[in-house]
Coordinates of C-alpha atoms in Angstrom, one line a residue:
M1338 CA 0.0 0.0 0.0
V1339 CA 1.5 3.3 -1.0
I1340 CA 1.0 5.9 1.7
E1341 CA -0.1 9.3 0.4
L1342 CA 0.2 10.8 3.9
D1343 CA -3.4 11.7 3.9
I1344 CA -4.0 13.8 6.9
S1345 CA -7.7 14.4 6.6
W1346 CA -8.2 12.1 9.6
K1347 CA -7.0 15.0 11.7
E1348 CA -10.3 16.7 11.1
E1349 CA -12.0 13.9 13.0
V1350 CA -10.4 15.2 16.2
F1351 CA -9.9 18.8 15.3
D1352 CA -12.3 20.1 18.0
Y1353 CA -10.8 17.9 20.7
H1354 CA -8.7 19.4 23.4
P1355 CA -4.9 19.1 22.6
N1356 CA -4.4 17.2 25.8
S1357 CA -7.1 14.6 24.9
R1358 CA -5.8 11.1 25.5
A1359 CA -4.7 9.1 22.4
W1360 CA -3.8 5.5 22.0
V1361 CA -2.3 4.0 18.8
Y1362 CA -2.4 0.2 18.2
Q1363 CA -0.4 -1.1 15.2
S1364 CA -1.6 -4.2 13.4
N1365 CA 0.9 -6.9 12.6
R1366 CA -0.4 -6.9 9.1
L1367 CA -2.0 -4.7 6.5
L1368 CA -5.8 -4.8 6.7
S1369 CA -7.9 -5.1 3.5
D1370 CA -10.3 -2.3 2.8
A1371 CA -13.2 -4.6 3.7
E1372 CA -11.5 -5.4 7.0
C1373 CA -11.0 -1.7 7.8
S1374 CA -14.6 -1.0 7.1
A1375 CA -15.8 -3.8 9.3
L1376 CA -13.3 -2.9 12.1
E1377 CA -14.3 0.8 11.9
S1378 CA -17.9 -0.3 12.3
E1379 CA -17.0 -2.2 15.4
L1380 CA -15.0 0.7 16.8
T1381 CA -17.8 3.1 16.2
Q1382 CA -20.1 0.9 18.1
F1383 CA -17.6 0.6 20.9
V1384 CA -16.9 4.4 21.4
A1385 CA -20.7 5.1 21.2
H1386 CA -21.1 3.2 24.4
W1387 CA -17.6 3.8 26.0
T1388 CA -18.1 5.2 29.5
A1389 CA -16.0 6.2 32.5
H1390 CA -17.8 5.8 35.9
G1391 CA -21.2 5.9 34.1
S1392 CA -20.5 9.0 32.1
Q1393 CA -20.2 8.8 28.3
L1394 CA -16.7 9.5 27.0
T1395 CA -16.4 11.9 24.0
A1396 CA -14.3 9.7 21.8
K1397 CA -13.3 8.8 18.3
A1398 CA -11.9 5.6 16.9
M1399 CA -10.3 5.3 13.5
V1400 CA -8.4 2.8 11.4
L1401 CA -5.6 4.7 9.6
Y1402 CA -3.5 3.7 6.7
N1403 CA -5.0 0.2 6.9
R1404 CA -2.7 -0.7 9.7
F1405 CA -3.3 1.5 12.8
V1406 CA -6.2 1.6 15.3
V1407 CA -6.4 5.0 17.0
L1408 CA -8.6 5.9 19.9
V1409 CA -8.9 9.5 21.1
A1410 CA -10.9 10.5 24.2
D1411 CA -11.5 14.2 24.9
E1412 CA -10.8 14.3 28.7
S1413 CA -11.8 18.0 28.9
R1414 CA -15.4 16.6 29.1
T1415 CA -15.0 13.3 30.9
A1416 CA -11.7 11.7 32.0
A1417 CA -11.0 8.2 30.9
S1418 CA -10.7 6.0 34.0
G1419 CA -8.7 2.8 34.6
C1420 CA -11.9 0.8 34.1
S1421 CA -12.7 2.5 30.8
I1422 CA -9.1 2.0 29.6
D1423 CA -9.4 -1.7 30.6
A1424 CA -12.6 -1.9 28.6
S1425 CA -10.9 -0.6 25.5
V1426 CA -8.1 -3.1 25.9
H1427 CA -10.5 -6.0 26.3
F1428 CA -12.5 -4.7 23.3
L1429 CA -9.3 -4.5 21.2
Q1430 CA -8.3 -8.0 22.3
K1431 CA -11.7 -9.2 21.0
M1432 CA -11.0 -7.4 17.7
E1433 CA -7.6 -9.2 17.5
A1434 CA -9.4 -12.6 17.6
Q1435 CA -12.2 -11.5 15.3
F1436 CA -9.8 -10.1 12.6
D1437 CA -6.9 -12.5 13.2
I1438 CA -4.5 -9.6 14.0
Q1439 CA -2.1 -8.6 16.7
L1440 CA -2.4 -5.0 18.1
F1441 CA -0.3 -5.2 21.2
D1442 CA 3.1 -6.2 19.8
R1443 CA 5.3 -3.1 20.5
T1444 CA 8.4 -4.7 19.2
Q1445 CA 7.6 -3.9 15.6
V1446 CA 8.5 -0.5 14.2
A1447 CA 6.4 0.9 11.3
F1448 CA 8.1 3.2 8.8
V1449 CA 7.5 4.6 5.3
N1450 CA 9.9 2.9 2.9
A1451 CA 11.6 4.6 -0.1
N1452 CA 8.6 3.5 -2.3
G1453 CA 6.1 5.3 0.0
Q1454 CA 4.8 2.1 1.5
I1455 CA 4.4 1.2 5.2
E1456 CA 6.7 -1.6 6.3
T1457 CA 7.4 -3.0 9.7
I1458 CA 10.7 -4.2 11.2
H1459 CA 11.5 -5.7 14.5
F1460 CA 13.3 -3.0 16.6
T1461 CA 16.3 -5.2 17.0
K1462 CA 16.9 -5.1 13.2
V1463 CA 16.8 -1.3 12.9
K1464 CA 20.6 -1.0 13.1
S1465 CA 21.2 -3.5 10.3
A1466 CA 18.4 -1.8 8.2
L1467 CA 20.3 1.5 8.7
Q1468 CA 23.6 -0.2 7.6
S1469 CA 21.9 -1.7 4.5
G1470 CA 20.3 1.6 3.5
A1471 CA 16.7 0.3 4.0
L1472 CA 16.4 3.0 6.7
S1473 CA 18.1 6.3 7.0
A1474 CA 18.1 9.1 9.6
T1475 CA 15.3 10.9 7.6
S1476 CA 13.1 7.8 7.2
L1477 CA 9.7 8.5 8.5
I1478 CA 8.6 6.2 11.4
F1479 CA 5.4 6.0 13.3
N1480 CA 5.8 7.0 16.9
N1481 CA 3.1 4.8 18.5
S1482 CA 4.1 5.8 22.0
I1483 CA 2.3 9.2 21.7
A1484 CA -0.3 9.8 24.4
T1485 CA -2.2 13.0 23.5
K1486 CA -4.2 14.3 20.5
A1487 CA -1.6 17.1 20.1
A1488 CA 1.2 14.5 19.9
L1489 CA -0.9 12.3 17.5
T1490 CA -1.5 15.2 15.1
E1491 CA 2.0 16.7 15.3
Q1492 CA 4.5 13.9 16.3
W1493 CA 3.1 10.6 15.3
L1494 CA 5.0 10.4 11.9
I1495 CA 8.5 11.6 12.5
P1496 CA 12.0 11.2 11.1
L1497 CA 14.0 8.3 12.6
E1498 CA 16.6 10.8 13.8
A1499 CA 14.0 12.5 16.0
S1500 CA 12.8 9.3 17.6
W1501 CA 14.0 6.9 20.3
L1502 CA 15.6 4.9 17.4
K1503 CA 18.2 7.7 16.9
K1504 CA 20.5 5.7 19.2
Y1505 CA 21.1 3.3 16.3
L1506 CA 22.4 6.0 14.0

């Protein structure tokens, strides 16, 4: 899949407070368009009923670039609680089984290759990918450790040299 760096998804959370909580879950494989549609339908149902201590969370869920599940909760209205976060994790585990994907493997680093496609590599192979030229200091990587809407919209896709992977340069 060639990534066109479509950023129209940012409009979905434009009105959310910059400090809104955000979670990014990376699939171990590229999802088909049909799978994305089905998964987005499930996600929409989930966030429509996602609550914290009985109060409805103002939240959005998206599947981006056929690979990433993103949840954003505007905590300026209702704060996400431990129980609500647990509920999202349990829901996503259910989605893993339903779609035969893995969303909780943080050892895989997603990046945009020279052909504009998203690839993943185990973090232990980053150094050899840099040596072979498959990755460079300016390669764009997905920083899935972001925690806020502001970070999601501004710091999710960053050059390798600006990420925790810079230690391999």
